[in-house]
Coordinates of C-alpha atoms and ligand atoms in Angstrom, one line a residue:
M1 CA -45.5 59.1 -105.2
D2 CA -45.8 61.8 -107.9
G3 CA -46.2 61.4 -111.7
T4 CA -42.4 61.2 -112.2
D5 CA -42.0 58.5 -109.6
A6 CA -44.6 56.0 -110.8
V7 CA -42.4 53.0 -110.9
V8 CA -43.6 49.4 -110.3
L9 CA -41.0 46.7 -109.8
R10 CA -42.3 43.2 -109.6
T11 CA -41.2 39.6 -110.0
R12 CA -43.5 37.1 -111.7
D13 CA -42.5 33.5 -112.4
G14 CA -38.9 34.4 -111.7
V15 CA -38.9 37.3 -114.1
D16 CA -38.2 40.9 -112.8
E17 CA -40.4 43.5 -114.5
L18 CA -40.1 47.3 -114.4
I19 CA -43.1 49.5 -115.3
V20 CA -42.3 53.2 -115.4
N21 CA -45.0 55.9 -115.7
G22 CA -47.5 53.2 -116.7
V23 CA -45.2 52.0 -119.6
F24 CA -43.5 48.7 -119.8
A25 CA -39.8 49.6 -119.5
M26 CA -38.0 46.2 -119.4
D27 CA -37.9 42.8 -117.9
S28 CA -35.1 40.4 -117.1
T29 CA -35.8 37.9 -119.8
Q30 CA -33.8 39.5 -122.6
V31 CA -31.2 42.1 -121.6
S32 CA -28.6 41.8 -124.3
S33 CA -29.1 45.4 -125.4
E34 CA -28.6 46.7 -121.8
L35 CA -25.4 44.7 -121.7
A36 CA -24.3 45.9 -125.1
L37 CA -24.9 49.5 -123.9
A38 CA -22.3 49.0 -121.2
D39 CA -19.9 47.3 -123.7
A40 CA -20.2 50.3 -126.0
A41 CA -18.7 52.4 -123.3
L42 CA -15.5 50.3 -122.9
P43 CA -12.7 50.8 -122.3
A44 CA -13.6 53.3 -119.6
A45 CA -12.6 54.1 -116.0
R46 CA -15.4 56.6 -115.2
V47 CA -18.9 56.2 -116.5
L48 CA -22.1 58.3 -116.0
V49 CA -25.3 56.3 -116.5
G50 CA -28.7 57.9 -117.0
G51 CA -31.4 55.4 -115.8
L52 CA -30.9 52.6 -113.3
G53 CA -33.7 50.3 -114.5
L54 CA -32.9 46.7 -113.2
G55 CA -29.2 47.5 -113.0
Y56 CA -28.0 45.4 -115.9
T57 CA -26.0 48.1 -117.6
A58 CA -24.4 49.2 -114.3
A59 CA -23.6 45.6 -113.3
R60 CA -21.9 44.9 -116.6
L61 CA -19.7 48.0 -116.2
L62 CA -18.7 46.9 -112.7
A63 CA -18.0 43.4 -114.0
A64 CA -15.7 44.9 -116.7
G65 CA -13.7 46.7 -114.0
V66 CA -14.9 50.2 -114.4
E67 CA -13.6 52.2 -111.4
Q68 CA -16.4 54.7 -110.9
V69 CA -20.0 54.4 -112.0
R70 CA -22.4 57.2 -111.3
V71 CA -26.0 56.2 -111.9
V72 CA -28.6 59.0 -112.0
E73 CA -32.2 57.6 -111.5
L74 CA -35.3 59.7 -111.7
S75 CA -37.4 57.5 -109.4
S76 CA -36.6 57.8 -105.7
T77 CA -38.8 54.7 -105.2
L78 CA -36.5 52.7 -107.5
V79 CA -33.4 54.0 -105.8
A80 CA -34.8 53.1 -102.4
A81 CA -35.8 49.6 -103.7
A82 CA -32.3 49.1 -105.0
R83 CA -30.8 50.1 -101.7
A84 CA -33.1 47.7 -99.9
G85 CA -32.0 44.9 -102.3
A86 CA -35.4 44.5 -104.0
T87 CA -33.6 42.3 -106.5
E88 CA -30.3 40.6 -105.9
Q89 CA -28.7 42.6 -108.7
L90 CA -30.0 46.0 -107.7
G91 CA -28.8 45.4 -104.2
R92 CA -25.4 44.4 -105.4
V93 CA -25.1 47.5 -107.7
A94 CA -26.3 49.9 -105.0
A95 CA -23.9 48.5 -102.4
D96 CA -20.8 48.5 -104.6
P97 CA -18.3 51.1 -103.3
R98 CA -17.6 52.1 -106.9
V99 CA -21.2 53.1 -107.5
D100 CA -22.6 56.5 -106.7
L101 CA -26.4 56.2 -107.0
V102 CA -28.0 59.6 -107.3
T103 CA -31.8 60.4 -107.3
G104 CA -32.5 63.0 -110.0
D105 CA -33.0 63.8 -113.6
I106 CA -30.0 63.1 -115.8
A107 CA -30.7 66.4 -117.5
D108 CA -29.5 68.1 -114.3
H109 CA -26.5 65.8 -113.6
V110 CA -24.2 66.0 -116.5
H111 CA -21.1 67.7 -115.2
G112 CA -17.4 66.8 -115.0
A113 CA -15.2 64.7 -117.3
W114 CA -16.4 61.2 -118.1
D115 CA -14.9 58.5 -120.2
A116 CA -18.5 57.6 -121.2
I117 CA -22.0 58.8 -120.7
L118 CA -24.8 56.3 -121.3
L119 CA -28.4 57.3 -121.7
D120 CA -31.1 54.6 -121.3
V121 CA -34.1 56.5 -119.8
D122 CA -36.9 55.7 -122.2
N123 CA -37.8 53.1 -124.8
G124 CA -35.8 55.5 -127.0
P125 CA -36.5 58.9 -128.5
T126 CA -39.3 57.5 -130.6
F127 CA -41.1 56.0 -127.5
L128 CA -40.7 58.3 -124.5
I129 CA -41.6 57.1 -121.0
H130 CA -41.7 60.7 -119.8
D131 CA -42.6 63.5 -122.2
H132 CA -40.1 65.8 -120.4
N133 CA -37.3 63.5 -121.6
A134 CA -37.8 64.8 -125.2
R135 CA -35.2 67.5 -124.4
L136 CA -32.5 64.8 -123.8
Y137 CA -32.5 63.9 -127.5
R138 CA -32.1 67.5 -128.8
E139 CA -28.9 69.1 -130.0
Q140 CA -28.5 71.4 -127.0
F141 CA -28.4 68.7 -124.4
L142 CA -26.4 66.3 -126.6
A143 CA -23.8 69.0 -127.1
H144 CA -23.7 69.5 -123.3
C145 CA -23.0 65.8 -122.8
L146 CA -20.3 65.8 -125.4
R147 CA -18.6 68.7 -123.6
A148 CA -18.7 66.5 -120.4
L149 CA -16.5 63.8 -122.0
V150 CA -12.8 63.4 -121.8
P151 CA -11.0 63.5 -125.2
G152 CA -12.0 60.3 -127.0
G153 CA -14.9 59.7 -124.6
R154 CA -18.2 58.3 -125.8
L155 CA -21.8 59.2 -125.5
V156 CA -24.1 56.2 -126.1
V157 CA -27.9 56.4 -126.4
W158 CA -30.2 53.3 -126.3
C159 CA -33.0 53.3 -128.9
E160 CA -35.8 50.8 -129.5
Q161 CA -35.4 51.4 -133.2
A162 CA -33.3 53.5 -135.7
S163 CA -33.8 57.2 -135.1
P164 CA -32.4 59.3 -137.9
D165 CA -33.5 62.4 -136.0
L166 CA -31.2 61.5 -133.1
A167 CA -28.3 60.8 -135.4
D168 CA -28.8 64.2 -137.1
A169 CA -29.0 65.9 -133.7
L170 CA -25.8 64.2 -132.6
A171 CA -24.0 65.2 -135.8
A172 CA -25.3 68.8 -135.4
A173 CA -23.9 68.8 -131.9
G174 CA -20.5 68.1 -133.5
A175 CA -20.2 64.4 -132.9
R176 CA -19.0 61.6 -135.2
V177 CA -21.8 59.1 -134.9
E178 CA -22.0 55.3 -135.4
A179 CA -25.1 53.1 -135.1
I180 CA -24.7 49.7 -133.4
V181 CA -27.6 47.4 -134.2
V182 CA -28.5 44.9 -131.5
P183 CA -30.9 42.2 -132.9
V184 CA -33.1 40.8 -130.2
T185 CA -35.7 38.1 -130.1
R186 CA -38.5 38.2 -127.5
G187 CA -40.7 35.2 -127.8
E188 CA -42.1 35.2 -131.3
R189 CA -41.0 38.7 -132.1
S190 CA -37.8 40.1 -133.4
F191 CA -36.5 43.6 -132.9
E192 CA -33.5 45.6 -133.9
Y193 CA -32.5 47.9 -131.1
V194 CA -30.0 50.6 -131.9
L195 CA -27.2 52.1 -129.9
Y196 CA -26.0 55.5 -131.2
R197 CA -22.4 56.0 -130.1
A198 CA -21.1 59.5 -130.5
Y199 CA -17.5 60.7 -130.2
G200 CA -16.9 64.4 -129.4
S201 CA -14.2 66.6 -130.9
A202 CA -11.2 64.4 -130.1
I203 CA -11.8 61.4 -132.3
P204 CA -9.8 58.2 -131.6
T205 CA -8.1 56.7 -134.6
Ligands
SAM1 C1 -35.1 51.1 -119.5 S1 -34.7 51.5 -117.8 C2 -33.0 51.4 -117.8 C3 -32.5 50.0 -118.0 C4 -31.0 49.9 -117.5 N1 -30.1 50.2 -118.6 C5 -30.7 48.4 -117.1 O1 -29.7 47.9 -117.6 O2 -31.5 47.9 -116.3 C6 -35.0 53.3 -117.8 C7 -34.8 53.9 -116.4 O3 -34.6 55.3 -116.6 C8 -35.2 56.0 -115.6 N2 -35.5 57.4 -116.0 C9 -36.4 57.9 -116.8 N3 -36.2 59.2 -117.1 C10 -35.1 59.6 -116.4 C11 -34.4 60.8 -116.3 N4 -34.8 61.9 -117.0 N5 -33.3 60.8 -115.6 C12 -32.9 59.7 -114.9 N6 -33.5 58.5 -115.0 C13 -34.6 58.4 -115.7 C14 -36.5 55.2 -115.3 O4 -37.1 55.5 -114.1 C15 -35.9 53.8 -115.4 O5 -35.4 53.3 -114.2

């Protein structure tokens, strides 16, 4: 296992936890923002997802009737665990015939014409899990994503907090941008996660 593949998936007291590169990425106790990320893509027939995680976003897309979901996941360990059914949900997502589960860096896998591209690979641009992911939030890569959308398609980026720099980079890439705030309570603590949804040149009315 190399530095980019340091993923720990464990279940404690019935809660699934995912640790990536030594950083807590998520658990199964509160997943409303992962579900909201999928909802922000809809309606859509073909969706490209960066980051498998525990599979909540992908599962929500499938439940909504999306016809093709390509999930690009950096960790081959996590992909293998999903294929082995390490959690019921990961097994179901990996086995779904509509899912194309690819091991790789989303930076290298944005091609084609998608109704939506979803990026949830860090704890957001202000809290990177992998330093090399910084490029994913810059104008050049965001513009590349926008070019890989059908007219009216959406690029949605999950963030652990508001990121004006990301909004600016999306706007500089030519997008119309909206921020969707997802209030979340975890135990005693409250957070406002933010989904940045960007539309390319063909803006729906
Ligand atoms: C927060 S989790 C995604 C959660 C997912 N939305 C869900 O519903 O469970 C982030 C995932 O992105 C993966 N990842 C990190 N950097 C990546 C990259 N550059 N390309 C693809 N996957 C990446 C991590 O290994 C991890 O599985």
